[in-house]
Tab-separated table of C-alpha atoms in Angstrom:
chain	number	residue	atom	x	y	z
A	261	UNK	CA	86.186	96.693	102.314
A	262	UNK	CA	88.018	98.274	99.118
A	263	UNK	CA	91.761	96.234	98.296
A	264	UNK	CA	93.815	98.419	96.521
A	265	UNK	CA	96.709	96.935	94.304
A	266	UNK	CA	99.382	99.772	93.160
A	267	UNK	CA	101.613	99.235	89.969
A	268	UNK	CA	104.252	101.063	87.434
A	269	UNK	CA	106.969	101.827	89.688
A	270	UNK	CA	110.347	101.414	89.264
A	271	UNK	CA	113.491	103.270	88.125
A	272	UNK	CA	114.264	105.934	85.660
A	273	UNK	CA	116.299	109.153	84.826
A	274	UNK	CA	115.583	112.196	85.594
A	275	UNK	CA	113.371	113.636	83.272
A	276	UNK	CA	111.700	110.277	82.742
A	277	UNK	CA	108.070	109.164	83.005
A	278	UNK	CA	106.198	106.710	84.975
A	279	UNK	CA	102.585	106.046	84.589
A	280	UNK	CA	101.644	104.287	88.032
A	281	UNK	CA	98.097	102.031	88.247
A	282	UNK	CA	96.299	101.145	91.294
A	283	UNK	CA	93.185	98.943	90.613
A	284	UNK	CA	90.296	98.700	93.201
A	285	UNK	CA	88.439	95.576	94.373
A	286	UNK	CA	85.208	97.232	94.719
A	287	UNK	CA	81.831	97.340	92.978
A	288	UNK	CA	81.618	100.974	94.485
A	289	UNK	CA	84.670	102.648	93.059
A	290	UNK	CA	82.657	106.178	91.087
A	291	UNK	CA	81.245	106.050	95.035
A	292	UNK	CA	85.170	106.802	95.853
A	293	UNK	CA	87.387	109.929	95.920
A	294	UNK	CA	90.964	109.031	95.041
A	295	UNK	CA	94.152	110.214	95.893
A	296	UNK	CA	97.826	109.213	95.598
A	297	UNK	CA	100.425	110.281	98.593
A	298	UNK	CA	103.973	109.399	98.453
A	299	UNK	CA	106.972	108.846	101.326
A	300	UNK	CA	110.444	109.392	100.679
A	301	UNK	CA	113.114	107.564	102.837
A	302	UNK	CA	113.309	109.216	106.326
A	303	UNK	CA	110.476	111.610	105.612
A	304	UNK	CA	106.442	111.938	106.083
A	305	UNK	CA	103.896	110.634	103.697
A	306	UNK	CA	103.024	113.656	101.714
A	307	UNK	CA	99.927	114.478	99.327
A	308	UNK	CA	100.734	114.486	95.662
A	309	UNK	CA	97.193	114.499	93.893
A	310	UNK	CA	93.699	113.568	94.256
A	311	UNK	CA	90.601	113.169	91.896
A	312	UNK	CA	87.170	113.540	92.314
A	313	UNK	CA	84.109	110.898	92.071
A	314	UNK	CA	83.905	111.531	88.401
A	315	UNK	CA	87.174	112.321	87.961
A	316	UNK	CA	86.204	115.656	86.498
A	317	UNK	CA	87.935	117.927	89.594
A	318	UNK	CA	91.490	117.335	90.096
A	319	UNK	CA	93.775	118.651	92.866
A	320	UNK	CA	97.256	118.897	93.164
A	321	UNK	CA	100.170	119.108	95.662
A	322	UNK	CA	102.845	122.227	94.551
A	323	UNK	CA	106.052	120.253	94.378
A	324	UNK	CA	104.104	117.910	91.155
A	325	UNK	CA	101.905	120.399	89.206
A	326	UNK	CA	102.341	120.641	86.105
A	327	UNK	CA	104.034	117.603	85.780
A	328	UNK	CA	101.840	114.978	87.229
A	329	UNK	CA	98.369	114.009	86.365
A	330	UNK	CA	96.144	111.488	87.615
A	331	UNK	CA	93.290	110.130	86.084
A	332	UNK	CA	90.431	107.442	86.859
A	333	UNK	CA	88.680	104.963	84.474
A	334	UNK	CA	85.613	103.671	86.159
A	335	UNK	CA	84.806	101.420	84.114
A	336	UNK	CA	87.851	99.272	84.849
A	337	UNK	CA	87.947	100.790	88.114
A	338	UNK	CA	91.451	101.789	88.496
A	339	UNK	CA	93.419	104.832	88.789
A	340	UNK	CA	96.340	106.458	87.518
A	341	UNK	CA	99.172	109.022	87.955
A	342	UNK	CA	101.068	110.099	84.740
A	343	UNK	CA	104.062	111.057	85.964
A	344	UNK	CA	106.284	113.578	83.565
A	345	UNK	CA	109.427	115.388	83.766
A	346	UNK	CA	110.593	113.263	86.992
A	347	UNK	CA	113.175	114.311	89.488
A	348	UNK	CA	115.925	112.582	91.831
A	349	UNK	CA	113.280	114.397	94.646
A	350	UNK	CA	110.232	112.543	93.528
A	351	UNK	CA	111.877	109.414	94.458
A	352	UNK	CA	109.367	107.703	97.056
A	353	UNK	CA	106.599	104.630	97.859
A	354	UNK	CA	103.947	105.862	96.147
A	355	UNK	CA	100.542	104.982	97.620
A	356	UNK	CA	97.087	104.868	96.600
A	357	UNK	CA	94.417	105.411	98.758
A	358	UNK	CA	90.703	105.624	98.735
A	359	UNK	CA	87.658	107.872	100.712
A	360	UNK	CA	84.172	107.200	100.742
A	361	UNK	CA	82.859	110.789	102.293
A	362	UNK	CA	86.513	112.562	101.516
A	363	UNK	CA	86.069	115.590	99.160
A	364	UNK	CA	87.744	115.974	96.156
A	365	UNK	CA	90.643	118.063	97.553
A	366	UNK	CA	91.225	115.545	100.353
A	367	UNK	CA	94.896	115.881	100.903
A	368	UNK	CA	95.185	114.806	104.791
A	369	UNK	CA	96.288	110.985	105.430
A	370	UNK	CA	93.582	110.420	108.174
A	371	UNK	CA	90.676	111.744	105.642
A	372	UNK	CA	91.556	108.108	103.960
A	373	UNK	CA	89.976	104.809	104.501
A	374	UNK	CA	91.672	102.602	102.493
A	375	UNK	CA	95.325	102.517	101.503
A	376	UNK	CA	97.243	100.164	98.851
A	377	UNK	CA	100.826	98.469	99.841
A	378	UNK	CA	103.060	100.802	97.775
A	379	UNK	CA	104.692	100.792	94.404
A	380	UNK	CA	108.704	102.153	94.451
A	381	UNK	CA	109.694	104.832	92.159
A	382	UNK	CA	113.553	106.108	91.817
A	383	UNK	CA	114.876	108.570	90.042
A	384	UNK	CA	118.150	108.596	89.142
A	385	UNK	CA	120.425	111.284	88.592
């Protein structure tokens, strides 16, 4: 069992930054792919990044390259998502979630095993 515990949100102007956290409860986390998904109001979860095992391989959705980047320490076994130039439309829960045999472009919910509670982000105009 893997607890995830997101962190970081909250609300800023456009063009703002964010730099959300989620640490793991886990003495397996460089065993675990990583990604973070996000769900606005009214709308889907959608993919917005994953990393890799060793956090060398990154993937990203379209609507936050360039702009978002997320990261992994595993020694403290947490991971991050730097996120840059922020817009009214990235406003969302932003999740973190965790796969043991996921790949490290794993952008489908189901492909996840374990999810965090959510961390709010807003945007302002």
């Amino acid at each position: 069992q893997v607890q995830l515990v997101e962190s970081g949100g909250g609300l800023v102007q456009a063009g703002g930054s964010l730099r959300l956290s989620c640490a793991a409860s886990t003495d397996s986390f460089s065993g675990y792919a990583f990604g973070w998904f996000r769900q606005a109001p009214g709308k889907e979860r959608e993919f917005a990044a994953t990393i890799s095992r060793s956090g060398a391989v990154t993937y990203y959705a379209d609507s936050v390259k360039g702009r978002f980047t997320i990261s992994r320490d595993n020694a403290k076994k947490t991971v991050y998502l730097q996120m840059n130039s922020l817009k009214p439309e990235d406003t969302a829960v932003y999740y973190c979630a965790a796969t043991k045999d996921g790949g490290w472009a794993a952008s489908q919910s189901y492909e996840y095993d374990y999810w965090g509670q959510g961390t709010q982000v807003t945007v302002s105009s």
